[in-house]
């Protein structure tokens, strides 16, 4: 007998089949368990529990998934008093004597899996994915996940007193990894996998009605050596590991305390985390990534063009790296280069990269073979006439790039997109060499292209909306974080980098050493300091870029130029700001460089002084922030969160600080402006570079943040 009772305006659909009440979460796009949905679920649950004709309750989800978990938006401010959350839903389930089954179709993440774990049984469809990814948001599972998952997995994996299961639970939560249906069934998270999860759940509910299999009643043990090892494997609390350490504490509490006290402990730890800087940074970045593909002011509903094949001009390190990015995404790609030695080096680079991945167990040998074969080397433009997109990755000189663009325009089919991998140069000037400026765009990959996540998509003055939308869709397909940038020298990332490097060099002239500056920036959380980075990228590369840069309105440091003149290009020559012994990557201090810097200070009449690490960090980071503000105001970046993603994914800014603009917001823009003014007041610093950017000054005055500023690009 089928009775249907639907409430269209509601976020929960209730339906009864043969005494089984099915509650379907229906809150697009991802059925996030926000306060309104939770209140409605509780109302429906209470009605079902009170109904003596209902023998069991099944939870399901609409919109192609069970649920994406708690509504992350609600973690950005304290909840209003009395609002309901997923913990209240689970408490209602836990109190009831009825039988509960979760029917998981698609994703059940975070609070959604925690709800499923509170049920007696869990059934997944073939496309089910379950996980507790809270750690990726700087949180821990806060609705019983740290208490129920180790209990369940310990019971389902009883070898070694259930310790293997506890280890699985810890690993899964500490990595934030989700598991597919087969894996979840193998681990014991799912009781069954079936084609139709809801139908199977209803069947199971009918046969199991009246029985209980509550995970909360299981017990488990965890060894102190196991948690000690886990603490040792995650980063220190102050370096992004706060949530991980608290998560391990919560699991330990689960084994030591009665269930209800363990829950209370987990809740306390969650509440501490959710207000912490790292969690707020991670939540900011979660939404920043979801904003990425959104381009304001497009003319209508513009669709991306299909990209079926690609070509790269130049078989150097960058060109072959880009080719591998396409091969990894399954897009056939040709590399064009006329220099046979370069081609051989490129071929060898690709082969050795894929072989290395096979050796490390990252890809299978047949995948490596297919990818290697997916890259063809060709010698002339005629061979790439039919490709849909071409990326030039030749020498960073406008003259050379213009010649390449003119040749590509003649050779390629109409409509093909011509892209440049330039890291600084003017896209419009390259477009002017073609008959198709609308199909010209910058695609600035970061080295090594096959590893680094960032892709700056540079919009020239004539770049068409269709080209731009195609480029952002392509970025997604290539599994890159594609940030749209306006066409300014250095775009977003390098334009800000020049200010950062400028300040680091001024600090050298005033009394610091490269080792001290790099150490201070590493303590702040960067994987390497500005001088280690210069040595890695090449002092020659920076020097040549500086020749093409617009003239700065203030003096520039000449230290790097002195090193360049001595042939000290960095790691590739074994010496730069540092010395690299026997091809090692570890920088060693060079007293000769310190003498060279001291001589520069003398030449400039600067009296060297002791500089504290705090001043180093402040000046380098605040230089980034001030230029970032100008970039937003000039419409080069669409939003401040795009700048944060650029710095995180391209330049190693520590994720737990959320990016330079978010860091400024957290510091308070008023305080940032006050610090800028105090730096400017120091003798010798008043070069005009510390004048607060007008947007920064305005927002500080209004008590605003960069995140809340919704200015539009020009
Ligand atoms: C948690 O559960 C805490 C509990 O332990 C304790 C609580 C007390 N909330 O990614 P997409 C939005 S913490 C709010 O492009 P996909 C997203 O912003 C939570 N919004 O889709 C976007 O909005 P817009 C633990 C969310 O198909 C839209 O949905 N859960 C949430 O590629 C589409 O997103 C997680 O960490 C959310 N939870 O991937 C899971 N999730 O259209 C986070 C998504 O306005 N979510 N949105 O830009 C995901 O991993 C993916 O979104 C998912 C779908 C796999 C679900």
XYZ file of C-alpha atoms and ligand atoms in Angstrom:
770
model
C 0.000 0.000 0.000
C 1.428 3.403 -0.975
C 0.491 6.580 0.834
C 2.154 9.753 -0.385
C 2.216 12.972 1.521
C 4.415 15.641 -0.080
C 4.874 19.242 0.971
C 6.205 21.165 -2.028
C 7.386 24.224 -0.091
C 9.328 22.101 2.330
C 13.011 21.113 2.203
C 12.070 17.576 3.291
C 9.765 15.232 1.419
C 7.973 12.640 3.520
C 6.506 9.506 1.996
C 5.303 6.269 3.587
C 5.673 2.845 1.939
C 4.331 -0.199 3.801
C 4.855 1.399 7.195
C 8.319 2.714 6.312
C 8.594 6.512 6.423
C 11.053 7.869 3.852
C 12.383 11.346 4.588
C 14.098 12.838 1.528
C 16.373 15.856 2.010
C 15.672 18.271 -0.835
C 17.564 21.512 -0.499
C 19.449 22.243 -3.740
C 22.211 22.291 -4.696
C 23.703 19.854 -2.147
C 21.025 19.334 0.563
C 23.329 21.131 3.019
C 22.118 20.460 6.547
C 21.554 24.084 7.515
C 19.363 25.260 10.381
C 16.154 25.411 8.331
C 16.554 21.956 6.844
C 17.477 20.514 10.259
C 14.403 22.094 11.894
C 12.211 20.567 9.187
C 13.840 17.148 9.494
C 13.269 17.211 13.254
C 9.611 18.132 12.738
C 9.145 15.257 10.278
C 11.076 12.877 12.505
C 8.996 13.663 15.542
C 5.831 13.064 13.523
C 7.156 9.738 12.216
C 8.357 8.611 15.636
C 4.974 9.456 17.166
C 3.129 7.551 14.436
C 2.588 3.978 15.648
C 1.904 2.830 12.054
C 5.512 3.745 11.121
C 7.852 0.862 11.950
C 11.094 2.238 10.533
C 12.481 5.459 9.038
C 14.674 5.811 5.947
C 16.734 8.948 5.216
C 17.437 9.726 1.553
C 18.549 12.716 -0.533
C 17.281 14.414 -3.720
C 19.388 16.359 -6.279
C 21.700 13.421 -7.026
C 23.255 13.134 -3.583
C 22.472 12.296 0.027
C 23.949 15.551 1.365
C 27.119 17.683 1.374
C 26.988 17.917 5.190
C 26.431 20.858 7.500
C 25.863 24.221 5.802
C 29.341 25.736 5.841
C 27.891 29.253 5.429
C 26.555 28.975 8.951
C 30.082 28.561 10.370
C 31.045 32.085 9.385
C 29.161 33.645 12.306
C 27.805 32.371 15.618
C 24.359 30.731 15.170
C 21.263 32.608 16.326
C 19.965 31.309 19.686
C 17.550 28.398 19.341
C 18.572 27.468 15.795
C 18.730 23.751 15.066
C 21.686 21.879 13.652
C 22.642 18.365 12.616
C 23.460 17.427 16.218
C 19.828 18.063 17.154
C 18.660 15.825 14.292
C 20.989 13.048 15.408
C 19.919 13.413 19.066
C 16.304 12.889 17.943
C 17.298 9.717 16.096
C 19.374 8.433 19.005
C 16.476 8.893 21.450
C 13.991 6.955 19.328
C 13.314 3.228 19.555
C 12.413 2.919 15.877
C 14.783 1.439 13.303
C 16.655 3.880 11.052
C 18.289 3.233 7.669
C 20.302 5.703 5.559
C 19.885 5.328 1.765
C 23.020 6.926 0.294
C 22.907 7.924 -3.329
C 25.917 10.062 -4.364
C 27.842 11.977 -1.695
C 27.226 11.707 2.056
C 29.857 13.994 3.536
C 30.578 15.442 6.959
C 27.406 15.864 9.010
C 25.533 13.792 6.426
C 27.702 10.732 7.053
C 27.442 11.453 10.771
C 23.653 11.233 10.423
C 24.043 7.957 8.526
C 26.368 6.628 11.245
C 23.683 7.380 13.823
C 21.261 5.152 11.903
C 21.078 1.411 12.536
C 21.908 0.489 8.924
C 23.437 2.163 5.866
C 22.842 1.218 2.228
C 24.638 2.838 -0.717
C 23.982 2.921 -4.429
C 26.902 2.217 -6.770
C 27.755 5.910 -7.010
C 27.762 6.451 -3.241
C 30.715 8.326 -1.733
C 31.096 8.758 1.982
C 33.585 10.844 3.906
C 34.325 13.103 6.830
C 36.180 15.968 5.102
C 35.867 18.434 8.017
C 39.653 18.530 8.471
C 39.922 20.212 5.060
C 37.848 23.032 6.511
C 40.093 23.278 9.591
C 37.424 21.456 11.653
C 36.783 18.020 13.093
C 33.635 15.959 12.594
C 31.486 17.619 15.249
C 28.225 15.685 15.153
C 29.490 12.417 16.591
C 31.788 11.370 13.723
C 34.899 11.103 15.899
C 32.887 8.987 18.348
C 30.928 6.722 15.998
C 33.316 6.032 13.113
C 36.084 4.449 15.261
C 33.421 2.423 17.129
C 31.875 1.169 13.903
C 35.132 0.379 12.109
C 36.606 -1.273 15.184
C 33.551 -3.568 15.383
C 33.553 -4.312 11.646
C 37.327 -4.968 11.511
C 37.928 -7.015 14.644
C 41.524 -8.129 13.840
C 44.055 -7.078 16.429
C 41.356 -6.178 18.995
C 39.696 -3.858 16.473
C 42.758 -1.595 16.345
C 42.991 -1.941 12.560
C 39.508 -0.448 12.258
C 40.364 2.426 14.592
C 43.446 3.152 12.482
C 41.254 3.185 9.341
C 38.873 5.641 10.993
C 41.728 7.906 12.094
C 43.317 7.840 8.630
C 40.047 8.586 6.905
C 39.262 11.547 9.158
C 42.811 12.954 9.225
C 43.063 12.866 5.422
C 39.477 14.001 4.883
C 39.289 11.433 2.083
C 35.987 10.096 0.859
C 35.447 6.430 -0.024
C 33.485 4.992 -2.924
C 30.712 2.435 -2.464
C 32.967 -0.611 -2.825
C 35.581 0.730 -0.425
C 32.927 1.812 2.093
C 31.305 -1.619 2.000
C 34.700 -3.317 2.383
C 35.485 -1.182 5.437
C 32.082 -1.834 6.956
C 30.689 1.691 6.725
C 27.964 0.513 4.342
C 25.988 -2.629 5.123
C 25.001 -3.110 1.508
C 25.423 -1.654 -1.978
C 22.541 -1.900 -4.444
C 21.413 -0.366 -7.720
C 18.586 1.566 -6.089
C 19.658 2.613 -2.592
C 16.198 3.750 -1.493
C 14.458 0.566 -2.618
C 17.081 -1.591 -0.902
C 16.882 0.555 2.254
C 13.110 0.155 2.380
C 13.463 -3.610 1.959
C 16.051 -3.741 4.727
C 13.940 -1.505 6.972
C 11.022 -3.906 6.544
C 13.044 -6.978 7.504
C 14.932 -5.248 10.309
C 12.032 -3.207 11.721
C 12.149 -3.457 15.494
C 15.858 -4.381 15.604
C 18.546 -1.948 16.681
C 22.186 -1.716 15.682
C 23.215 1.588 17.244
C 26.904 2.331 16.858
C 26.775 4.394 20.066
C 26.450 1.175 22.035
C 29.674 -0.339 20.642
C 32.958 0.045 22.516
C 36.542 0.114 21.275
C 40.090 0.628 22.451
C 42.865 2.823 21.141
C 46.507 2.478 22.177
C 48.395 5.531 23.451
C 51.212 4.605 21.045
C 48.731 4.855 18.138
C 47.550 8.347 19.012
C 51.112 9.438 19.815
C 52.156 8.288 16.349
C 49.200 10.121 14.784
C 50.136 13.347 16.632
C 53.674 12.936 15.308
C 52.550 12.597 11.706
C 50.501 15.797 11.418
C 51.893 19.354 11.252
C 52.388 21.270 14.518
C 49.319 23.140 15.801
C 50.685 26.546 14.811
C 51.586 25.355 11.299
C 48.140 24.250 10.144
C 47.792 21.178 12.380
C 45.378 22.527 15.002
C 42.326 20.586 13.793
C 44.285 17.352 13.338
C 45.581 17.360 16.920
C 42.123 18.074 18.310
C 40.624 15.345 16.139
C 43.066 12.790 17.559
C 42.175 14.018 21.082
C 38.485 13.510 20.308
C 39.069 9.901 19.188
C 41.095 9.238 22.302
C 38.237 10.631 24.397
C 35.821 8.331 22.574
C 37.718 5.297 23.775
C 38.110 6.560 27.331
C 34.737 8.116 28.134
C 31.132 7.073 28.201
C 29.524 7.840 24.820
C 27.622 10.933 25.979
C 30.732 12.468 27.601
C 32.781 11.725 24.503
C 30.158 13.544 22.428
C 30.272 16.542 24.744
C 34.070 16.597 24.515
C 33.960 16.420 20.710
C 31.450 19.258 20.671
C 33.669 21.444 22.868
C 36.665 20.837 20.584
C 34.555 21.569 17.488
C 33.313 24.862 18.940
C 36.897 25.893 19.739
C 37.960 25.090 16.192
C 35.119 26.698 14.311
C 36.069 30.152 15.647
C 39.802 29.607 15.066
C 41.805 31.523 12.435
C 42.791 28.383 10.468
C 39.156 27.179 10.198
C 37.921 30.599 9.120
C 40.773 30.685 6.562
C 39.864 27.221 5.218
C 36.158 28.119 4.985
C 37.082 31.328 3.151
C 39.146 29.276 0.692
C 36.344 26.720 0.216
C 34.009 29.453 -0.998
C 36.827 31.253 -2.871
C 37.366 28.142 -4.993
C 33.681 27.908 -5.781
C 33.647 31.556 -6.920
C 36.513 30.957 -9.347
C 34.613 30.089 -12.497
C 32.134 32.941 -12.020
C 32.768 35.874 -14.336
C 30.653 38.966 -13.750
C 29.245 41.050 -16.605
C 29.263 38.434 -19.350
C 27.035 39.259 -22.315
C 24.315 36.655 -21.726
C 24.614 32.912 -21.264
C 27.942 32.261 -22.967
C 28.863 28.602 -23.557
C 32.449 27.316 -23.706
C 33.785 25.926 -26.995
C 34.741 22.276 -27.044
C 38.486 21.624 -26.827
C 39.386 18.321 -28.460
C 43.064 18.898 -29.221
C 45.856 21.248 -28.250
C 49.370 22.315 -29.187
C 52.238 23.901 -27.301
C 54.938 26.006 -28.961
C 58.358 25.389 -27.400
C 59.750 22.118 -26.033
C 61.516 23.722 -23.049
C 60.756 22.784 -19.441
C 57.647 24.952 -19.392
C 56.365 23.761 -22.774
C 56.754 20.075 -21.971
C 55.237 20.618 -18.515
C 52.161 22.188 -20.130
C 51.977 19.354 -22.656
C 51.881 16.855 -19.768
C 49.005 18.784 -18.181
C 46.976 18.201 -21.369
C 48.066 14.565 -21.637
C 47.036 14.010 -17.997
C 43.560 15.325 -18.834
C 43.322 13.010 -21.852
C 43.534 15.819 -24.441
C 45.848 14.934 -27.380
C 48.623 17.511 -27.594
C 51.419 18.337 -30.052
C 54.613 20.131 -29.089
C 56.201 22.185 -31.825
C 59.898 23.042 -31.775
C 62.474 23.344 -34.554
C 65.510 22.671 -32.366
C 66.221 18.892 -32.429
C 68.258 18.996 -29.194
C 65.460 20.796 -27.402
C 62.988 18.204 -28.722
C 65.153 15.371 -27.427
C 65.422 17.009 -24.009
C 61.647 17.583 -23.979
C 60.927 13.978 -24.904
C 63.302 12.733 -22.212
C 61.754 15.070 -19.618
C 58.274 13.706 -20.325
C 59.406 10.072 -20.313
C 61.349 10.435 -17.056
C 58.511 12.300 -15.327
C 56.009 9.545 -16.103
C 58.504 6.789 -15.284
C 59.113 8.468 -11.925
C 55.377 8.510 -11.240
C 55.130 4.803 -12.038
C 58.064 4.043 -9.696
C 56.377 5.993 -6.898
C 53.182 4.009 -7.511
C 51.198 7.137 -8.467
C 50.116 5.858 -11.889
C 50.030 2.479 -13.614
C 52.538 1.652 -16.347
C 49.844 1.538 -19.056
C 48.578 4.990 -18.014
C 52.142 6.347 -18.228
C 52.493 4.796 -21.688
C 49.213 6.289 -22.918
C 50.150 9.721 -21.573
C 53.644 9.626 -23.048
C 52.167 8.646 -26.397
C 49.527 11.349 -26.032
C 52.254 13.969 -26.606
C 53.490 14.268 -30.213
C 56.526 16.309 -31.277
C 56.221 18.147 -34.587
C 58.492 20.466 -36.518
C 56.265 22.974 -38.309
C 53.100 24.974 -37.884
C 51.265 23.128 -40.682
C 51.118 20.033 -38.427
C 49.045 21.878 -35.824
C 46.689 23.708 -38.208
C 43.614 21.862 -36.900
C 44.051 22.085 -33.141
C 41.461 23.933 -31.009
C 43.910 25.735 -28.737
C 47.615 26.518 -28.884
C 49.790 27.815 -26.059
C 53.069 29.483 -26.832
C 55.742 28.817 -24.250
C 58.747 30.373 -25.928
C 61.408 32.740 -24.588
C 59.988 35.626 -22.471
C 60.633 38.367 -25.045
C 57.901 40.446 -26.650
C 59.718 40.442 -29.993
C 59.883 36.633 -30.143
C 56.317 36.222 -28.903
C 54.947 38.631 -31.507
C 56.608 36.634 -34.291
C 55.116 33.417 -32.947
C 51.621 34.928 -32.730
C 51.780 36.222 -36.309
C 52.842 32.772 -37.536
C 50.198 30.951 -35.478
C 47.454 33.236 -36.760
C 48.361 32.353 -40.341
C 48.715 28.619 -39.700
C 45.773 27.795 -37.429
C 42.165 27.202 -38.461
C 39.726 30.088 -37.925
C 38.263 30.104 -34.423
C 41.221 28.308 -32.796
C 42.296 29.957 -29.551
C 45.801 31.413 -29.402
C 47.163 31.581 -25.872
C 50.397 32.840 -24.377
C 52.105 31.419 -21.324
C 53.799 34.754 -20.662
C 54.289 35.505 -16.969
C 54.301 39.277 -17.321
C 53.978 40.597 -20.890
C 51.179 42.482 -22.642
C 48.603 40.113 -24.188
C 47.095 42.941 -26.256
C 50.403 43.581 -27.995
C 50.555 39.898 -28.995
C 46.889 39.959 -30.077
C 47.643 42.946 -32.318
C 49.759 40.624 -34.508
C 46.713 38.488 -35.315
C 43.495 38.771 -37.283
C 41.612 37.239 -34.292
C 42.244 39.311 -31.148
C 38.962 37.958 -29.732
C 40.496 34.480 -29.628
C 43.689 35.574 -27.875
C 44.073 34.981 -24.142
C 46.849 34.502 -21.599
C 47.209 31.081 -19.990
C 49.959 31.541 -17.449
C 50.978 28.171 -16.008
C 53.338 28.057 -13.039
C 56.498 25.932 -12.980
C 56.533 22.976 -12.780
C 53.362 23.180 -14.855
C 52.347 19.561 -14.291
C 52.469 20.020 -10.511
C 51.470 23.595 -9.678
C 47.728 24.122 -9.328
C 47.512 27.754 -10.409
C 46.611 28.999 -13.881
C 46.257 32.738 -14.466
C 43.786 33.351 -17.289
C 44.613 36.747 -18.743
C 41.810 38.683 -20.340
C 43.060 41.088 -23.012
C 41.052 44.124 -24.080
C 39.642 42.210 -27.075
C 39.391 38.709 -25.551
C 35.839 37.577 -26.306
C 33.512 36.300 -23.577
C 33.411 32.957 -25.384
C 37.213 32.654 -25.305
C 37.273 33.569 -21.619
C 34.551 31.090 -20.693
C 36.324 28.408 -22.754
C 39.569 29.141 -20.911
C 37.904 28.833 -17.476
C 36.194 25.568 -18.489
C 39.518 24.304 -19.845
C 41.231 25.164 -16.539
C 38.720 22.962 -14.713
C 39.258 20.119 -17.140
C 43.011 20.435 -16.696
C 42.393 20.291 -12.920
C 43.891 23.743 -12.415
C 42.642 26.625 -10.338
C 41.966 29.123 -13.126
C 41.987 32.707 -11.845
C 40.935 35.422 -14.288
C 43.306 38.400 -14.350
C 43.307 41.689 -16.212
C 46.150 42.477 -18.588
C 48.656 44.353 -16.411
C 52.424 43.822 -16.302
C 52.921 40.725 -14.113
C 49.143 40.092 -13.966
C 48.060 39.356 -10.381
C 50.776 37.124 -8.964
C 53.981 38.556 -10.357
C 52.785 42.148 -10.068
C 52.457 41.579 -6.317
C 55.651 39.536 -6.219
C 57.688 42.521 -7.459
C 56.642 44.490 -4.359
C 57.428 41.550 -2.095
C 60.869 41.078 -3.661
C 61.515 44.827 -3.598
C 60.899 44.916 0.129
C 63.024 41.823 0.773
C 65.910 43.495 -1.092
C 65.496 46.796 0.776
C 65.653 44.793 4.015
C 68.976 43.323 2.822
C 70.345 46.811 2.219
C 69.181 47.966 5.648
C 70.889 45.185 7.600
C 69.266 41.735 7.151
C 70.860 38.736 5.383
C 69.214 36.449 2.787
C 69.295 33.592 5.320
C 67.556 35.672 8.009
C 64.851 36.902 5.629
C 64.166 33.454 4.228
C 64.056 32.020 7.757
C 61.530 34.641 8.890
C 59.251 34.002 5.911
C 59.491 30.235 6.419
C 58.508 30.724 10.070
C 55.486 32.650 8.816
C 54.580 29.505 6.838
C 56.001 29.844 3.307
C 57.777 26.688 2.102
C 60.681 28.873 0.959
C 61.773 32.469 1.401
C 62.092 35.121 -1.333
C 65.780 34.427 -1.981
C 65.471 30.638 -2.060
C 62.623 31.198 -4.524
C 64.741 33.586 -6.665
C 67.511 30.992 -6.751
C 65.040 28.290 -7.752
C 63.301 30.304 -10.488
C 66.584 31.807 -11.709
C 68.091 35.222 -10.951
C 68.641 35.560 -14.710
C 64.899 35.081 -15.288
C 64.020 37.826 -12.786
C 66.734 40.062 -14.246
C 65.427 39.716 -17.813
C 61.849 40.333 -16.666
C 63.024 43.489 -14.895
C 64.369 44.791 -18.225
C 60.873 44.583 -19.742
C 59.095 45.976 -16.657
C 57.686 49.486 -16.625
C 60.012 51.877 -14.802
C 59.231 51.974 -11.072
C 58.495 55.424 -9.623
C 61.029 54.739 -6.846
C 64.580 53.436 -6.728
C 65.167 49.703 -7.107
C 67.752 47.530 -5.393
C 70.710 46.446 -7.524
C 71.799 43.456 -5.451
C 70.271 40.876 -7.812
C 71.838 42.656 -10.809
C 75.304 42.355 -9.155
C 74.730 38.594 -8.713
C 73.541 38.310 -12.321
C 76.702 40.045 -13.559
C 78.762 37.447 -11.680
C 76.888 34.622 -13.420
C 75.249 33.600 -10.150
C 71.850 32.588 -11.508
C 70.761 30.433 -8.563
C 70.386 26.667 -8.241
C 71.138 26.046 -11.927
C 74.668 27.537 -11.569
C 75.199 26.191 -8.035
C 75.197 29.695 -6.574
C 72.947 32.705 -6.349
C 71.892 34.375 -3.120
C 73.052 31.105 -1.555
C 75.514 28.353 -2.426
C 74.223 24.890 -3.446
C 76.834 22.227 -2.769
C 77.167 19.280 -5.195
C 73.813 19.831 -6.879
C 71.956 19.727 -3.537
C 68.882 21.906 -3.069
C 69.690 22.922 0.492
C 70.816 26.597 0.540
C 74.089 27.337 2.315
C 74.909 30.878 3.447
C 77.620 32.600 1.375
C 79.662 35.149 3.339
C 80.743 36.627 -0.008
C 77.119 37.539 -0.781
C 76.735 39.089 2.666
C 79.853 41.199 1.913
C 78.436 42.172 -1.466
C 75.207 43.301 0.240
C 77.151 45.271 2.869
C 79.067 46.986 0.046
C 75.759 47.946 -1.570
C 74.533 49.409 1.753
C 77.736 51.447 1.933
C 77.439 52.656 -1.648
C 73.884 53.820 -0.918
C 74.922 55.496 2.345
C 72.619 53.222 4.395
C 73.744 52.567 7.972
C 73.086 48.853 8.550
C 71.041 47.986 11.652
C 69.692 44.910 13.451
C 66.348 43.971 11.938
C 63.846 41.845 13.828
C 62.051 38.933 12.147
C 58.673 40.566 12.869
C 59.695 43.606 10.805
C 60.749 41.346 7.928
C 57.403 39.538 7.898
C 55.425 42.739 8.311
C 57.132 44.567 5.468
C 57.064 41.653 3.010
C 53.436 40.735 3.709
C 52.143 44.300 3.909
C 53.820 45.070 0.582
C 51.739 42.219 -0.903
C 48.550 43.484 0.702
C 48.990 47.090 -0.428
C 49.627 46.066 -4.041
C 46.755 43.540 -3.829
C 44.432 46.422 -2.940
C 45.589 48.358 -6.014
C 45.027 45.278 -8.161
C 41.410 45.033 -6.983
C 40.849 48.744 -7.444
C 42.320 48.657 -10.960
C 39.970 45.783 -11.843
C 42.909 43.417 -12.520
C 41.486 40.895 -10.037
C 37.746 40.243 -9.992
C 37.660 39.780 -6.219
C 40.043 39.667 -3.272
C 39.550 35.920 -2.813
C 41.025 35.364 -6.308
C 44.220 37.048 -5.114
C 44.286 34.730 -2.116
C 44.008 31.698 -4.397
C 46.814 33.023 -6.601
C 49.128 33.420 -3.619
C 48.242 30.069 -2.130
C 48.470 27.984 -5.262
C 51.262 29.810 -7.084
C 53.515 31.259 -4.399
C 53.191 29.028 -1.323
C 51.324 31.436 0.964
C 50.323 29.279 3.983
C 46.772 27.985 3.540
C 46.009 28.224 7.258
C 46.379 31.998 6.954
C 43.883 32.131 4.064
C 45.921 34.275 1.618
C 47.253 37.846 1.896
C 43.920 39.650 1.498
C 42.124 37.399 3.980
C 45.083 37.830 6.354
C 44.581 41.610 6.051
C 40.844 41.238 6.738
C 41.594 39.143 9.826
C 44.187 41.646 11.039
C 41.681 44.465 10.491
C 42.216 46.929 7.650
C 42.394 49.809 10.104
C 45.390 48.195 11.794
C 46.959 47.411 8.414
C 46.768 51.099 7.411
C 48.204 52.185 10.746
C 51.168 49.832 10.272
C 51.754 51.043 6.698
C 51.915 54.595 7.977
C 54.333 53.673 10.735
C 56.621 51.891 8.240
C 56.524 54.945 5.966
C 57.569 57.113 8.907
C 60.853 55.175 9.349
C 63.923 57.016 8.077
C 64.707 56.032 4.479
C 61.392 54.239 3.891
C 59.420 57.134 2.533
C 59.709 56.301 -1.157
C 55.983 56.554 -1.727
C 55.630 52.766 -1.687
C 53.983 52.706 1.730
C 51.199 55.146 0.974
C 48.078 53.053 1.633
C 46.341 52.124 -1.627
C 43.207 54.297 -1.959
C 40.864 51.274 -1.763
C 42.597 49.992 1.367
C 42.400 53.434 2.998
C 38.720 53.767 2.070
C 37.696 50.308 3.327
C 39.701 50.833 6.542
C 37.935 54.131 7.095
C 34.524 52.486 6.568
C 35.363 49.577 8.896
C 34.985 47.237 5.893
C 36.860 44.158 4.657
C 38.274 43.188 1.253
C 36.032 40.084 1.287
C 32.892 42.202 1.572
C 33.965 44.646 -1.173
C 32.020 43.940 -4.347
C 33.660 46.362 -6.780
C 33.464 45.328 -10.412
C 36.437 45.022 -12.730
C 36.717 47.697 -15.366
C 30.256 19.509 8.623
O 29.494 18.742 8.132
C 30.413 19.726 10.105
C 29.813 18.640 10.953
O 30.774 17.621 11.206
C 29.414 19.167 12.302
C 28.379 20.201 12.363
C 27.952 20.567 13.750
N 27.593 23.930 2.787
O 31.453 22.000 -4.940
P 30.326 22.363 -5.847
C 27.671 24.681 -2.301
S 31.230 20.545 7.701
C 27.192 24.983 2.056
O 30.609 23.293 -6.967
P 30.129 19.653 -6.789
C 28.873 25.303 -2.984
O 29.304 26.454 -2.306
C 30.772 20.166 6.038
N 27.302 25.049 0.705
O 29.557 21.076 -6.412
C 28.303 25.611 -4.359
O 27.532 26.790 -4.234
P 27.396 27.839 -5.456
C 31.454 18.956 5.546
C 27.833 24.007 0.094
O 29.000 18.905 -7.377
C 27.354 24.447 -4.595
O 27.052 23.913 -3.306
N 31.188 18.796 4.136
C 28.274 22.878 0.789
O 31.401 19.778 -7.559
C 27.925 23.363 -5.465
O 29.187 22.962 -4.917
C 32.050 19.182 3.182
O 33.145 19.664 3.458
C 28.128 22.861 2.190
N 28.524 21.804 2.934
O 30.550 18.962 -5.402
C 31.608 18.971 1.761
N 28.772 21.983 -0.104
O 26.678 27.064 -6.523
C 31.807 20.212 0.946
C 28.626 22.543 -1.310
O 26.635 28.953 -4.873
N 31.255 20.117 -0.385
N 28.063 23.774 -1.207
O 28.804 28.185 -5.828
C 31.825 19.381 -1.377
O 32.814 18.691 -1.193
C 31.216 19.461 -2.740
O 30.495 20.672 -2.799
C 30.263 18.307 -3.104
C 29.578 18.665 -4.450
C 31.098 17.036 -3.278
C 29.202 18.108 -2.053
